[in-house]
Structures are given as structure tokens and as C-alpha cells.
Amino acid sequence: MDKLVAFWNAFFPDCLFYLLTAIVFVIGCVKCIRPISKSASALERAAELLEEGANAKLTRPVWQDVKFLGKGLQPVWHSYLTSISAVGENAQACDVADYVNEETAIDQPGRAELADLVPGFCTSLGILGTFVGLSLGLSGVDLMDTATYADLTNGISLAFYTSIVGVIASLTFNMLHRFAIGRAKRALEKFLAAFYAYGVPQPAEAGAQL
């Protein structure tokens, strides 16, 4: 315990900003990236089920189950099934893409607004940690005592590490977030193609209908 306290005192306030940066990064991964990955997995699985159900020639299509797209997208799918029931035999009047799209399957579950803030928070915390470290280092300098210069140099080098950590966290989050979005978009395209092929065909455009 004494060693932990001594370590904290030696590296404070840098450890505080490291901790805050890590918290922001983890929150971003849990609240933004993880839901998108879950949506992508659900869409990929749904596309496979559509193809398997068509080959098995089931009496009741698998997509008519309200839990077809999993828990995360269940409200969206419930809305689509309700609309299908309302139009009756004219099922093609309801386009599944109006319900399952990038906004409902990616942006909303992935909290797009929060995801835009996370990289900036990480970078800002790193820069703030650097400024605080420099301020504390400069406040302890005695211009008449050259022995304090070495402590100032060490403090400055340590203070800049917070900026480095913040930038690394920001870049890592952006990379993971973009990867998750790219995977989800591919899964969405695959699902829509499978649903139009094995579920309800895509409605004709207005010009074609006329």
C-alpha cells in the first residue's frame, strides 16, 4: 500500500489524467462500438437464417418472428411487422429499408453523437494533463537553485506523456469505430439483399409503378 501511495504521489496528476482518458475510452467502446458490432452480428445472422429458411421451405417464414433481428433491433423489426400486417396482402408497399437502415441499425444503437465526442475528449484530456503538469513543475522551480532544473526537466517529459496517451486513445477509438461501422454497413447490405430475395421483394420505384 505504501508503494502504491508513493507511486501515486510521484506521478500525480499524470495518473489522474491517464485514468480519466481510460474511462472515456472504455465508455466509448461499450456505448458506441459494442452496440454497432452487435447489430452487425444480428444482421449477418438474419441473412443466413433467411437463406436457410428458404432452402428448408418452412411453412412460416423465419422473418415473421419479432425477435428475428435480436434484442437490440427488436423495436425496429416490430414496427416493420406491424406495418406489414396493416397493409395485408399488399406487403410490397412496405419497404424493409425504410425501417432497417443505417440510421436505425448503426447510428442510433451506436450513439453517433457520443462517438463524435469521444476522440476529442481523449485528446483534450491529454493536453489538459500536459498543461497541468507543466504548471505544477514550473511552480516548484527556484531560479537560484540549479538542482531544481533536473526535476523540472523530468516533470516536463512526464507531463507530455499525457498528450501522447490521449492522442493514442483517440486514434485507436477512431480506428475501431470505423471498422465496426464498415462491418455493420456490409452486414446491412447483405441482409437487405437476402430479405429482398427470400422475404418480401423490393417495391418498384414510383416511375415503374406508374
PDB file of C-alpha atoms in Angstrom:
ATOM      1  CA  MET A   1       0.000   0.000   0.000  1.00  0.00           C
ATOM      2  CA  ASP A   2       2.822   2.382   0.865  1.00  0.00           C
ATOM      3  CA  LYS A   3       4.414   1.702  -2.522  1.00  0.00           C
ATOM      4  CA  LEU A   4       1.130   2.443  -4.267  1.00  0.00           C
ATOM      5  CA  VAL A   5       0.756   5.743  -2.415  1.00  0.00           C
ATOM      6  CA  ALA A   6       4.353   6.665  -3.196  1.00  0.00           C
ATOM      7  CA  PHE A   7       3.800   5.825  -6.881  1.00  0.00           C
ATOM      8  CA  TRP A   8       0.632   7.944  -6.982  1.00  0.00           C
ATOM      9  CA  ASN A   9       2.363  10.899  -5.367  1.00  0.00           C
ATOM     10  CA  ALA A  10       5.288  10.598  -7.761  1.00  0.00           C
ATOM     11  CA  PHE A  11       3.163  10.619 -10.886  1.00  0.00           C
ATOM     12  CA  PHE A  12       0.219  12.791  -9.812  1.00  0.00           C
ATOM     13  CA  PRO A  13      -1.501  14.489 -11.601  1.00  0.00           C
ATOM     14  CA  ASP A  14      -0.463  12.432 -14.630  1.00  0.00           C
ATOM     15  CA  CYS A  15      -2.059   9.251 -13.290  1.00  0.00           C
ATOM     16  CA  LEU A  16      -5.334  11.092 -12.822  1.00  0.00           C
ATOM     17  CA  PHE A  17      -5.442  12.100 -16.496  1.00  0.00           C
ATOM     18  CA  TYR A  18      -4.384   8.610 -17.594  1.00  0.00           C
ATOM     19  CA  LEU A  19      -7.289   7.234 -15.589  1.00  0.00           C
ATOM     20  CA  LEU A  20      -9.781   9.750 -16.997  1.00  0.00           C
ATOM     21  CA  THR A  21      -8.623   9.048 -20.554  1.00  0.00           C
ATOM     22  CA  ALA A  22      -9.011   5.311 -19.989  1.00  0.00           C
ATOM     23  CA  ILE A  23     -12.519   5.806 -18.576  1.00  0.00           C
ATOM     24  CA  VAL A  24     -13.614   7.890 -21.582  1.00  0.00           C
ATOM     25  CA  PHE A  25     -12.109   5.328 -23.973  1.00  0.00           C
ATOM     26  CA  VAL A  26     -13.847   2.393 -22.272  1.00  0.00           C
ATOM     27  CA  ILE A  27     -17.192   4.232 -22.177  1.00  0.00           C
ATOM     28  CA  GLY A  28     -16.865   4.934 -25.891  1.00  0.00           C
ATOM     29  CA  CYS A  29     -16.132   1.287 -26.655  1.00  0.00           C
ATOM     30  CA  VAL A  30     -19.015  -0.001 -24.535  1.00  0.00           C
ATOM     31  CA  LYS A  31     -21.635   2.591 -25.513  1.00  0.00           C
ATOM     32  CA  CYS A  32     -20.707   3.157 -29.171  1.00  0.00           C
ATOM     33  CA  ILE A  33     -18.617   0.380 -30.697  1.00  0.00           C
ATOM     34  CA  ARG A  34     -20.106  -2.657 -28.960  1.00  0.00           C
ATOM     35  CA  PRO A  35     -23.753  -1.947 -29.976  1.00  0.00           C
ATOM     36  CA  ILE A  36     -22.703  -1.487 -33.607  1.00  0.00           C
ATOM     37  CA  SER A  37     -20.859  -4.797 -33.541  1.00  0.00           C
ATOM     38  CA  LYS A  38     -23.907  -6.487 -32.050  1.00  0.00           C
ATOM     39  CA  SER A  39     -26.124  -5.030 -34.780  1.00  0.00           C
ATOM     40  CA  ALA A  40     -23.698  -6.249 -37.435  1.00  0.00           C
ATOM     41  CA  SER A  41     -23.711  -9.765 -35.967  1.00  0.00           C
ATOM     42  CA  ALA A  42     -27.520  -9.774 -35.794  1.00  0.00           C
ATOM     43  CA  LEU A  43     -27.841  -8.672 -39.419  1.00  0.00           C
ATOM     44  CA  GLU A  44     -25.324 -11.245 -40.605  1.00  0.00           C
ATOM     45  CA  ARG A  45     -27.132 -13.976 -38.705  1.00  0.00           C
ATOM     46  CA  ALA A  46     -30.504 -12.817 -40.069  1.00  0.00           C
ATOM     47  CA  ALA A  47     -29.238 -13.029 -43.651  1.00  0.00           C
ATOM     48  CA  GLU A  48     -28.079 -16.595 -43.020  1.00  0.00           C
ATOM     49  CA  LEU A  49     -31.421 -17.526 -41.458  1.00  0.00           C
ATOM     50  CA  LEU A  50     -33.297 -16.130 -44.457  1.00  0.00           C
ATOM     51  CA  GLU A  51     -31.312 -18.289 -46.840  1.00  0.00           C
ATOM     52  CA  GLU A  52     -31.572 -21.353 -44.617  1.00  0.00           C
ATOM     53  CA  GLY A  53     -35.323 -20.849 -44.178  1.00  0.00           C
ATOM     54  CA  ALA A  54     -35.836 -20.537 -47.934  1.00  0.00           C
ATOM     55  CA  ASN A  55     -33.911 -23.747 -48.578  1.00  0.00           C
ATOM     56  CA  ALA A  56     -35.841 -25.558 -45.835  1.00  0.00           C
ATOM     57  CA  LYS A  57     -39.184 -24.339 -47.269  1.00  0.00           C
ATOM     58  CA  LEU A  58     -40.688 -23.592 -43.866  1.00  0.00           C
ATOM     59  CA  THR A  59     -44.441 -23.106 -43.551  1.00  0.00           C
ATOM     60  CA  ARG A  60     -43.902 -19.902 -41.543  1.00  0.00           C
ATOM     61  CA  PRO A  61     -41.081 -17.618 -42.690  1.00  0.00           C
ATOM     62  CA  VAL A  62     -38.389 -17.051 -40.091  1.00  0.00           C
ATOM     63  CA  TRP A  63     -38.530 -13.284 -40.576  1.00  0.00           C
ATOM     64  CA  GLN A  64     -42.069 -13.122 -39.168  1.00  0.00           C
ATOM     65  CA  ASP A  65     -40.689 -13.652 -35.659  1.00  0.00           C
ATOM     66  CA  VAL A  66     -40.494 -10.367 -33.724  1.00  0.00           C
ATOM     67  CA  LYS A  67     -37.124 -11.489 -32.285  1.00  0.00           C
ATOM     68  CA  PHE A  68     -35.713 -12.135 -35.749  1.00  0.00           C
ATOM     69  CA  LEU A  69     -33.111  -9.343 -35.514  1.00  0.00           C
ATOM     70  CA  GLY A  70     -32.287  -9.841 -31.852  1.00  0.00           C
ATOM     71  CA  LYS A  71     -32.977  -7.749 -28.804  1.00  0.00           C
ATOM     72  CA  GLY A  72     -31.227  -4.580 -29.945  1.00  0.00           C
ATOM     73  CA  LEU A  73     -33.196  -4.210 -33.180  1.00  0.00           C
ATOM     74  CA  GLN A  74     -36.412  -5.778 -31.894  1.00  0.00           C
ATOM     75  CA  PRO A  75     -38.373  -2.466 -31.676  1.00  0.00           C
ATOM     76  CA  VAL A  76     -37.476  -1.630 -35.257  1.00  0.00           C
ATOM     77  CA  TRP A  77     -38.443  -5.058 -36.502  1.00  0.00           C
ATOM     78  CA  HIS A  78     -41.677  -4.964 -34.524  1.00  0.00           C
ATOM     79  CA  SER A  79     -42.583  -1.715 -36.285  1.00  0.00           C
ATOM     80  CA  TYR A  80     -41.931  -3.301 -39.658  1.00  0.00           C
ATOM     81  CA  LEU A  81     -44.042  -6.372 -38.874  1.00  0.00           C
ATOM     82  CA  THR A  82     -46.861  -4.123 -37.652  1.00  0.00           C
ATOM     83  CA  SER A  83     -46.764  -2.195 -40.921  1.00  0.00           C
ATOM     84  CA  ILE A  84     -46.759  -5.434 -42.913  1.00  0.00           C
ATOM     85  CA  SER A  85     -49.838  -6.623 -41.028  1.00  0.00           C
ATOM     86  CA  ALA A  86     -51.607  -3.318 -41.640  1.00  0.00           C
ATOM     87  CA  VAL A  87     -51.240  -3.405 -45.421  1.00  0.00           C
ATOM     88  CA  GLY A  88     -52.274  -7.060 -45.600  1.00  0.00           C
ATOM     89  CA  GLU A  89     -51.701  -8.703 -48.974  1.00  0.00           C
ATOM     90  CA  ASN A  90     -50.007  -5.616 -50.395  1.00  0.00           C
ATOM     91  CA  ALA A  91     -46.825  -6.372 -48.411  1.00  0.00           C
ATOM     92  CA  GLN A  92     -44.580  -4.849 -51.056  1.00  0.00           C
ATOM     93  CA  ALA A  93     -45.960  -1.441 -50.137  1.00  0.00           C
ATOM     94  CA  CYS A  94     -43.684  -1.589 -47.053  1.00  0.00           C
ATOM     95  CA  ASP A  95     -40.012  -1.413 -47.846  1.00  0.00           C
ATOM     96  CA  VAL A  96     -37.877  -3.031 -45.166  1.00  0.00           C
ATOM     97  CA  ALA A  97     -35.137  -0.476 -45.905  1.00  0.00           C
ATOM     98  CA  ASP A  98     -37.408   2.234 -44.515  1.00  0.00           C
ATOM     99  CA  TYR A  99     -37.191   0.512 -41.122  1.00  0.00           C
ATOM    100  CA  VAL A 100     -33.826  -1.258 -41.094  1.00  0.00           C
ATOM    101  CA  ASN A 101     -31.235   1.194 -42.376  1.00  0.00           C
ATOM    102  CA  GLU A 102     -28.029   2.934 -41.345  1.00  0.00           C
ATOM    103  CA  GLU A 103     -29.846   5.289 -39.002  1.00  0.00           C
ATOM    104  CA  THR A 104     -31.775   2.618 -37.077  1.00  0.00           C
ATOM    105  CA  ALA A 105     -29.185  -0.178 -37.235  1.00  0.00           C
ATOM    106  CA  ILE A 106     -25.945   1.805 -36.855  1.00  0.00           C
ATOM    107  CA  ASP A 107     -26.309   5.458 -35.842  1.00  0.00           C
ATOM    108  CA  GLN A 108     -28.945   5.092 -33.128  1.00  0.00           C
ATOM    109  CA  PRO A 109     -27.568   1.936 -31.428  1.00  0.00           C
ATOM    110  CA  GLY A 110     -24.018   3.289 -31.726  1.00  0.00           C
ATOM    111  CA  ARG A 111     -24.917   6.700 -30.260  1.00  0.00           C
ATOM    112  CA  ALA A 112     -23.347   8.596 -33.162  1.00  0.00           C
ATOM    113  CA  GLU A 113     -23.282  11.924 -31.295  1.00  0.00           C
ATOM    114  CA  LEU A 114     -21.381  10.420 -28.358  1.00  0.00           C
ATOM    115  CA  ALA A 115     -18.983   8.653 -30.725  1.00  0.00           C
ATOM    116  CA  ASP A 116     -18.114  12.017 -32.282  1.00  0.00           C
ATOM    117  CA  LEU A 117     -17.195  13.408 -28.857  1.00  0.00           C
ATOM    118  CA  VAL A 118     -15.012  10.576 -27.518  1.00  0.00           C
ATOM    119  CA  PRO A 119     -11.869  11.225 -29.639  1.00  0.00           C
ATOM    120  CA  GLY A 120     -11.970  14.934 -28.803  1.00  0.00           C
ATOM    121  CA  PHE A 121     -12.360  14.195 -25.095  1.00  0.00           C
ATOM    122  CA  CYS A 122      -9.344  11.869 -25.109  1.00  0.00           C
ATOM    123  CA  THR A 123      -7.150  14.398 -26.889  1.00  0.00           C
ATOM    124  CA  SER A 124      -8.355  17.284 -24.717  1.00  0.00           C
ATOM    125  CA  LEU A 125      -7.670  15.355 -21.507  1.00  0.00           C
ATOM    126  CA  GLY A 126      -4.147  14.613 -22.695  1.00  0.00           C
ATOM    127  CA  ILE A 127      -3.445  18.261 -23.499  1.00  0.00           C
ATOM    128  CA  LEU A 128      -5.007  19.407 -20.227  1.00  0.00           C
ATOM    129  CA  GLY A 129      -2.825  16.941 -18.330  1.00  0.00           C
ATOM    130  CA  THR A 130       0.242  18.361 -20.034  1.00  0.00           C
ATOM    131  CA  PHE A 131      -0.653  21.934 -19.109  1.00  0.00           C
ATOM    132  CA  VAL A 132      -1.397  20.986 -15.504  1.00  0.00           C
ATOM    133  CA  GLY A 133       1.877  19.083 -15.252  1.00  0.00           C
ATOM    134  CA  LEU A 134       3.831  21.984 -16.668  1.00  0.00           C
ATOM    135  CA  SER A 135       2.148  24.435 -14.320  1.00  0.00           C
ATOM    136  CA  LEU A 136       2.958  22.326 -11.271  1.00  0.00           C
ATOM    137  CA  GLY A 137       6.512  21.801 -12.496  1.00  0.00           C
ATOM    138  CA  LEU A 138       7.139  25.476 -13.080  1.00  0.00           C
ATOM    139  CA  SER A 139       5.661  26.421  -9.718  1.00  0.00           C
ATOM    140  CA  GLY A 140       8.329  24.398  -7.937  1.00  0.00           C
ATOM    141  CA  VAL A 141      11.311  25.901  -9.771  1.00  0.00           C
ATOM    142  CA  ASP A 142      13.763  28.050  -7.893  1.00  0.00           C
ATOM    143  CA  LEU A 143      15.806  30.076 -10.354  1.00  0.00           C
ATOM    144  CA  MET A 144      18.558  30.421  -7.773  1.00  0.00           C
ATOM    145  CA  ASP A 145      18.814  26.681  -7.234  1.00  0.00           C
ATOM    146  CA  THR A 146      20.123  24.759 -10.249  1.00  0.00           C
ATOM    147  CA  ALA A 147      19.265  21.456  -8.572  1.00  0.00           C
ATOM    148  CA  THR A 148      15.593  22.063  -9.294  1.00  0.00           C
ATOM    149  CA  TYR A 149      16.225  22.224 -13.049  1.00  0.00           C
ATOM    150  CA  ALA A 150      16.618  18.463 -13.268  1.00  0.00           C
ATOM    151  CA  ASP A 151      13.280  17.963 -11.522  1.00  0.00           C
ATOM    152  CA  LEU A 152      11.681  20.426 -13.915  1.00  0.00           C
ATOM    153  CA  THR A 153      13.044  18.551 -16.944  1.00  0.00           C
ATOM    154  CA  ASN A 154      11.739  15.236 -15.633  1.00  0.00           C
ATOM    155  CA  GLY A 155       8.371  16.794 -14.849  1.00  0.00           C
ATOM    156  CA  ILE A 156       8.046  18.274 -18.329  1.00  0.00           C
ATOM    157  CA  SER A 157       8.868  14.966 -20.060  1.00  0.00           C
ATOM    158  CA  LEU A 158       6.360  13.161 -17.864  1.00  0.00           C
ATOM    159  CA  ALA A 159       3.695  15.799 -18.466  1.00  0.00           C
ATOM    160  CA  PHE A 160       3.883  15.379 -22.236  1.00  0.00           C
ATOM    161  CA  TYR A 161       3.139  11.665 -21.886  1.00  0.00           C
ATOM    162  CA  THR A 162      -0.476  12.521 -21.098  1.00  0.00           C
ATOM    163  CA  SER A 163      -0.837  14.138 -24.530  1.00  0.00           C
ATOM    164  CA  ILE A 164       0.710  11.107 -26.186  1.00  0.00           C
ATOM    165  CA  VAL A 165      -1.662   8.765 -24.364  1.00  0.00           C
ATOM    166  CA  GLY A 166      -4.635  10.971 -25.261  1.00  0.00           C
ATOM    167  CA  VAL A 167      -3.743  11.009 -28.960  1.00  0.00           C
ATOM    168  CA  ILE A 168      -3.181   7.236 -28.991  1.00  0.00           C
ATOM    169  CA  ALA A 169      -6.555   6.653 -27.323  1.00  0.00           C
ATOM    170  CA  SER A 170      -8.240   8.980 -29.823  1.00  0.00           C
ATOM    171  CA  LEU A 171      -6.679   7.284 -32.857  1.00  0.00           C
ATOM    172  CA  THR A 172      -7.421   3.809 -31.517  1.00  0.00           C
ATOM    173  CA  PHE A 173     -11.066   4.636 -30.877  1.00  0.00           C
ATOM    174  CA  ASN A 174     -11.467   6.153 -34.341  1.00  0.00           C
ATOM    175  CA  MET A 175      -9.935   3.079 -35.950  1.00  0.00           C
ATOM    176  CA  LEU A 176     -12.122   0.622 -34.002  1.00  0.00           C
ATOM    177  CA  HIS A 177     -15.240   2.727 -34.557  1.00  0.00           C
ATOM    178  CA  ARG A 178     -14.702   2.997 -38.311  1.00  0.00           C
ATOM    179  CA  PHE A 179     -14.016  -0.725 -38.532  1.00  0.00           C
ATOM    180  CA  ALA A 180     -17.249  -1.504 -36.672  1.00  0.00           C
ATOM    181  CA  ILE A 181     -19.257   0.854 -38.901  1.00  0.00           C
ATOM    182  CA  GLY A 182     -17.770  -0.644 -42.048  1.00  0.00           C
ATOM    183  CA  ARG A 183     -18.636  -4.146 -40.922  1.00  0.00           C
ATOM    184  CA  ALA A 184     -22.179  -3.084 -39.989  1.00  0.00           C
ATOM    185  CA  LYS A 185     -22.740  -1.442 -43.381  1.00  0.00           C
ATOM    186  CA  ARG A 186     -21.643  -4.598 -45.181  1.00  0.00           C
ATOM    187  CA  ALA A 187     -23.904  -6.686 -42.945  1.00  0.00           C
ATOM    188  CA  LEU A 188     -26.817  -4.338 -43.657  1.00  0.00           C
ATOM    189  CA  GLU A 189     -26.333  -4.626 -47.407  1.00  0.00           C
ATOM    190  CA  LYS A 190     -26.132  -8.407 -47.118  1.00  0.00           C
ATOM    191  CA  PHE A 191     -29.305  -8.526 -45.020  1.00  0.00           C
ATOM    192  CA  LEU A 192     -31.319  -6.309 -47.379  1.00  0.00           C
ATOM    193  CA  ALA A 193     -30.236  -8.341 -50.390  1.00  0.00           C
ATOM    194  CA  ALA A 194     -31.208 -11.589 -48.633  1.00  0.00           C
ATOM    195  CA  PHE A 195     -34.540 -10.200 -47.461  1.00  0.00           C
ATOM    196  CA  TYR A 196     -35.482  -8.985 -50.932  1.00  0.00           C
ATOM    197  CA  ALA A 197     -34.525 -12.392 -52.319  1.00  0.00           C
ATOM    198  CA  TYR A 198     -36.090 -14.684 -49.706  1.00  0.00           C
ATOM    199  CA  GLY A 199     -38.535 -12.453 -47.818  1.00  0.00           C
ATOM    200  CA  VAL A 200     -40.564  -9.624 -49.322  1.00  0.00           C
ATOM    201  CA  PRO A 201     -39.369  -8.346 -52.728  1.00  0.00           C
ATOM    202  CA  GLN A 202     -38.213  -4.768 -53.021  1.00  0.00           C
ATOM    203  CA  PRO A 203     -41.007  -2.391 -54.011  1.00  0.00           C
ATOM    204  CA  ALA A 204     -40.895  -0.985 -57.501  1.00  0.00           C
ATOM    205  CA  GLU A 205     -39.956   2.662 -57.874  1.00  0.00           C
ATOM    206  CA  ALA A 206     -42.706   5.211 -58.307  1.00  0.00           C
ATOM    207  CA  GLY A 207     -41.913   5.663 -62.011  1.00  0.00           C
ATOM    208  CA  ALA A 208     -42.070   1.936 -62.646  1.00  0.00           C
ATOM    209  CA  GLN A 209     -45.380   1.635 -60.793  1.00  0.00           C
ATOM    210  CA  LEU A 210     -46.924   4.359 -62.976  1.00  0.00           C
TER     211      LEU A 210
END
